[in-house]
Short mmCIF file of C-alpha atoms in Angstrom, two decimals:
data_model
loop_
_atom_site.label_atom_id
_atom_site.label_comp_id
_atom_site.label_asym_id
_atom_site.label_seq_id
_atom_site.Cartn_x
_atom_site.Cartn_y
_atom_site.Cartn_z
CA MET A 504 -11.23 22.79 -7.38
CA CYS A 505 -8.90 21.74 -8.86
CA GLY A 506 -9.31 18.16 -7.60
CA ARG A 507 -8.40 16.11 -10.66
CA TYR A 508 -6.68 16.66 -13.96
CA GLU A 509 -5.68 14.67 -17.01
CA PHE A 510 -2.16 13.91 -18.18
CA THR A 511 -2.41 11.83 -21.35
CA LEU A 512 0.58 10.07 -22.84
CA GLU A 513 -1.12 10.15 -26.24
CA GLU A 514 -0.14 13.84 -26.48
CA PRO A 515 3.51 13.94 -27.74
CA THR A 516 4.52 16.98 -25.66
CA LEU A 517 3.22 15.38 -22.46
CA ARG A 518 4.76 12.01 -23.30
CA ALA A 519 8.16 13.67 -23.84
CA LEU A 520 7.93 15.46 -20.46
CA TRP A 521 6.87 12.25 -18.73
CA GLU A 522 9.72 10.26 -20.28
CA GLN A 523 12.30 12.92 -19.45
CA ALA A 524 11.15 13.10 -15.82
CA GLN A 525 11.12 9.29 -15.58
CA GLN A 526 14.66 9.05 -16.99
CA ARG A 527 15.93 11.64 -14.53
CA PHE A 528 14.17 10.06 -11.53
CA PRO A 529 13.72 6.34 -12.35
CA GLU A 530 12.99 5.49 -8.71
CA VAL A 531 9.74 7.53 -8.73
CA ARG A 532 6.64 5.85 -10.12
CA MET A 533 4.57 8.51 -11.87
CA GLU A 534 0.95 8.31 -12.90
CA ALA A 535 -0.61 9.10 -16.27
CA GLY A 536 -4.25 9.45 -17.24
CA GLU A 537 -6.44 10.89 -14.51
CA ILE A 538 -4.24 12.48 -11.85
CA VAL A 539 -5.69 12.55 -8.34
CA PRO A 540 -4.35 14.03 -5.08
CA ALA A 541 -1.27 12.19 -3.71
CA SER A 542 -0.32 11.01 -7.24
CA PHE A 543 3.17 11.58 -8.59
CA ALA A 544 3.19 13.52 -11.87
CA PRO A 545 5.64 15.70 -13.82
CA ALA A 546 6.01 19.34 -12.85
CA LEU A 547 8.21 21.89 -14.60
CA ARG A 548 10.60 23.63 -12.24
CA ARG A 549 13.63 25.86 -12.43
CA GLU A 550 16.88 23.96 -12.38
CA GLY A 551 20.08 25.91 -12.91
CA ASN A 552 19.55 28.08 -15.98
CA GLY A 553 16.79 25.91 -17.39
CA ILE A 554 13.37 24.45 -16.72
CA LEU A 555 13.15 20.68 -16.38
CA PRO A 556 10.38 18.19 -15.58
CA GLN A 557 10.55 16.48 -12.23
CA PRO A 558 8.19 13.96 -10.64
CA MET A 559 6.39 15.58 -7.72
CA GLN A 560 3.59 14.43 -5.46
CA TRP A 561 0.34 16.40 -5.52
CA GLY A 562 -0.47 17.93 -2.15
CA PHE A 563 1.27 19.56 0.80
CA PRO A 564 0.84 17.56 4.02
CA SER A 565 -1.37 19.33 6.52
CA GLY A 566 -1.52 17.50 9.84
CA ALA A 567 -4.73 15.72 10.66
CA SER A 568 -6.60 17.21 7.71
CA GLY A 569 -4.56 15.26 5.15
CA LEU A 570 -3.41 17.07 2.01
CA VAL A 571 -3.76 20.64 0.83
CA ILE A 572 -3.96 20.40 -2.96
CA ASN A 573 -4.80 23.99 -3.95
CA ALA A 574 -3.79 27.52 -2.96
CA ARG A 575 -5.81 30.65 -3.65
CA ALA A 576 -3.81 32.97 -5.89
CA GLU A 577 -5.24 36.02 -4.11
CA THR A 578 -4.00 35.00 -0.65
CA ALA A 579 -0.99 32.70 -1.24
CA ALA A 580 1.54 35.46 -0.49
CA ALA A 581 -0.02 36.00 2.96
CA LYS A 582 -0.26 32.34 3.99
CA ALA A 583 2.68 30.76 5.80
CA MET A 584 2.16 27.45 3.98
CA PHE A 585 2.59 29.07 0.54
CA ARG A 586 4.56 32.31 1.04
CA ASP A 587 8.09 30.94 0.52
CA ALA A 588 6.99 28.66 -2.32
CA LEU A 589 5.46 31.64 -4.12
CA ARG A 590 8.81 33.41 -3.93
CA HIS A 591 11.16 30.48 -4.56
CA GLY A 592 9.15 27.44 -5.62
CA ARG A 593 6.98 28.30 -8.59
CA CYS A 594 6.35 25.43 -11.00
CA ALA A 595 4.08 24.67 -13.92
CA ILE A 596 1.92 21.56 -14.01
CA PRO A 597 1.45 20.27 -17.57
CA ALA A 598 -1.95 18.73 -18.28
CA SER A 599 -4.27 17.96 -21.17
CA ALA A 600 -7.43 18.96 -19.23
CA PHE A 601 -8.84 19.43 -15.76
CA TYR A 602 -12.11 18.06 -14.41
CA GLU A 603 -15.15 19.51 -12.69
CA TRP A 604 -18.54 18.04 -11.84
CA SER A 605 -22.00 19.49 -12.15
CA HIS A 606 -23.86 20.23 -8.92
CA ASP A 607 -27.18 18.90 -10.15
CA ARG A 608 -28.60 15.48 -9.44
CA ALA A 609 -26.70 13.87 -12.32
CA HIS A 610 -23.22 14.91 -11.05
CA ASN A 611 -21.91 14.87 -14.60
CA LYS A 612 -18.16 14.95 -14.99
CA TYR A 613 -16.73 17.50 -17.44
CA SER A 614 -13.25 17.81 -18.88
CA LEU A 615 -12.20 21.40 -19.52
CA ARG A 616 -9.68 22.25 -22.23
CA GLN A 617 -8.35 25.39 -23.84
CA PRO A 618 -9.39 25.69 -27.50
CA GLY A 619 -6.40 25.48 -29.83
CA HIS A 620 -4.08 24.05 -27.15
CA LYS A 621 -3.39 20.37 -26.59
CA VAL A 622 -1.47 21.11 -23.39
CA LEU A 623 -2.54 23.28 -20.46
CA TYR A 624 0.00 24.67 -18.01
CA LEU A 625 -1.41 25.09 -14.51
CA ALA A 626 0.42 27.50 -12.20
CA GLY A 627 1.77 25.62 -9.22
CA LEU A 628 3.92 25.97 -6.13
CA TYR A 629 6.26 23.31 -4.79
CA ARG A 630 8.16 22.59 -1.60
CA ALA A 631 10.84 20.03 -0.83
CA TYR A 632 10.10 17.48 1.88
CA ARG A 633 12.19 14.59 3.19
CA ASP A 634 10.43 12.20 0.83
CA GLY A 635 10.70 14.48 -2.25
CA CYS A 636 9.06 17.53 -3.76
CA ARG A 637 5.31 18.16 -3.53
CA PHE A 638 3.14 20.66 -5.38
CA VAL A 639 -0.17 22.50 -5.08
CA ILE A 640 -2.17 24.10 -7.89
CA LEU A 641 -2.99 27.80 -7.68
CA THR A 642 -6.63 28.72 -8.24
CA ARG A 643 -8.48 31.91 -9.09
CA PRO A 644 -12.15 32.96 -9.36
CA ALA A 645 -13.82 31.04 -12.17
CA ASN A 646 -14.68 32.72 -15.44
CA GLN A 647 -17.94 32.19 -17.34
CA SER A 648 -16.82 28.91 -18.90
CA VAL A 649 -16.44 27.26 -15.47
CA ALA A 650 -18.60 29.29 -13.04
CA ASP A 651 -21.73 27.15 -13.28
CA LEU A 652 -19.65 24.11 -12.25
CA HIS A 653 -17.38 25.68 -9.62
CA ASP A 654 -16.54 29.13 -8.31
CA ARG A 655 -12.77 28.47 -8.68
CA MET A 656 -10.55 27.36 -11.55
CA PRO A 657 -6.79 26.80 -11.97
CA VAL A 658 -4.54 29.70 -12.86
CA LEU A 659 -3.71 28.84 -16.49
CA LEU A 660 -0.38 29.96 -17.90
CA PRO A 661 -0.08 30.83 -21.59
CA PRO A 662 2.50 28.38 -23.04
CA GLU A 663 4.79 31.25 -24.00
CA ARG A 664 4.73 32.54 -20.38
CA VAL A 665 5.64 29.31 -18.55
CA GLU A 666 9.29 30.35 -18.34
CA ASP A 667 8.27 33.78 -17.00
CA TRP A 668 6.23 32.10 -14.26
CA VAL A 669 8.91 29.63 -13.24
CA ARG A 670 11.98 31.88 -13.50
CA ASP A 671 11.04 35.59 -13.37
CA ASP A 672 10.04 36.99 -9.97
CA THR A 673 8.92 40.27 -11.56
CA GLN A 674 6.16 38.50 -13.55
CA THR A 675 4.47 36.64 -10.69
CA GLU A 676 1.71 39.12 -9.83
CA GLU A 677 0.84 39.81 -13.46
CA LEU A 678 0.50 36.11 -14.26
CA LEU A 679 -1.66 35.48 -11.19
CA THR A 680 -4.09 38.23 -12.15
CA CYS A 681 -4.21 38.04 -15.96
CA GLU A 682 -7.54 37.23 -17.56
CA ALA A 683 -8.37 33.53 -17.67
CA PRO A 684 -9.03 32.06 -21.13
CA LEU A 685 -12.44 30.70 -22.04
CA LEU A 686 -12.50 26.91 -22.07
CA ASP A 687 -14.29 24.18 -23.96
CA ARG A 688 -15.90 21.45 -21.94
CA ARG A 689 -16.98 17.96 -22.73
CA SER A 690 -19.18 15.70 -20.68
CA GLU A 691 -17.38 12.55 -19.69
CA GLY A 692 -20.64 10.70 -19.00
CA TYR A 693 -19.42 9.72 -15.55
CA GLU A 694 -20.81 10.26 -12.10
CA GLN A 695 -18.62 11.88 -9.49
CA GLN A 696 -16.90 9.54 -7.09
CA SER A 697 -16.22 10.75 -3.59
CA LEU A 698 -12.61 11.82 -3.09
CA PHE A 699 -12.79 10.93 0.61
#
């Protein structure tokens, strides 16, 4: 967790972010729809006095093991891979939903969304590499709306707190530990495909 999320261009807010990021970085081919590790997608990061969308690739490179796509919120500050990014590279990943699969024989795929919100903001960390910026998604222990599917879930930022997360160092710990909202889920009627 979180191994896939949705970024739909049918949602006007997401389309606007996608278009703005594409205009600013026309050389980067971003994905829309189901976002998988190694995809390029918009992330909101601090730039000057504002917050702007930028195409970033999902996953920090990690030697022979491939990509690290998530970081545990509880231990990120202590891990060399994430420590500096937590201090200086916080970003928000806009999404319309994230996906989890059941662990029963059916392996049903579920999309999880926040009631009353068409856009989710996942707390992320980014680092600059020679080939561009890359991000990971911060996770936390799952609440009751996710726990039977997975023991982890993304750290979800309230829309009104995205700027606090990205720009305000004094808010980081509070936002990593605030109560996770309950989510709606919908079966996608799809069997899990292996990521590897």
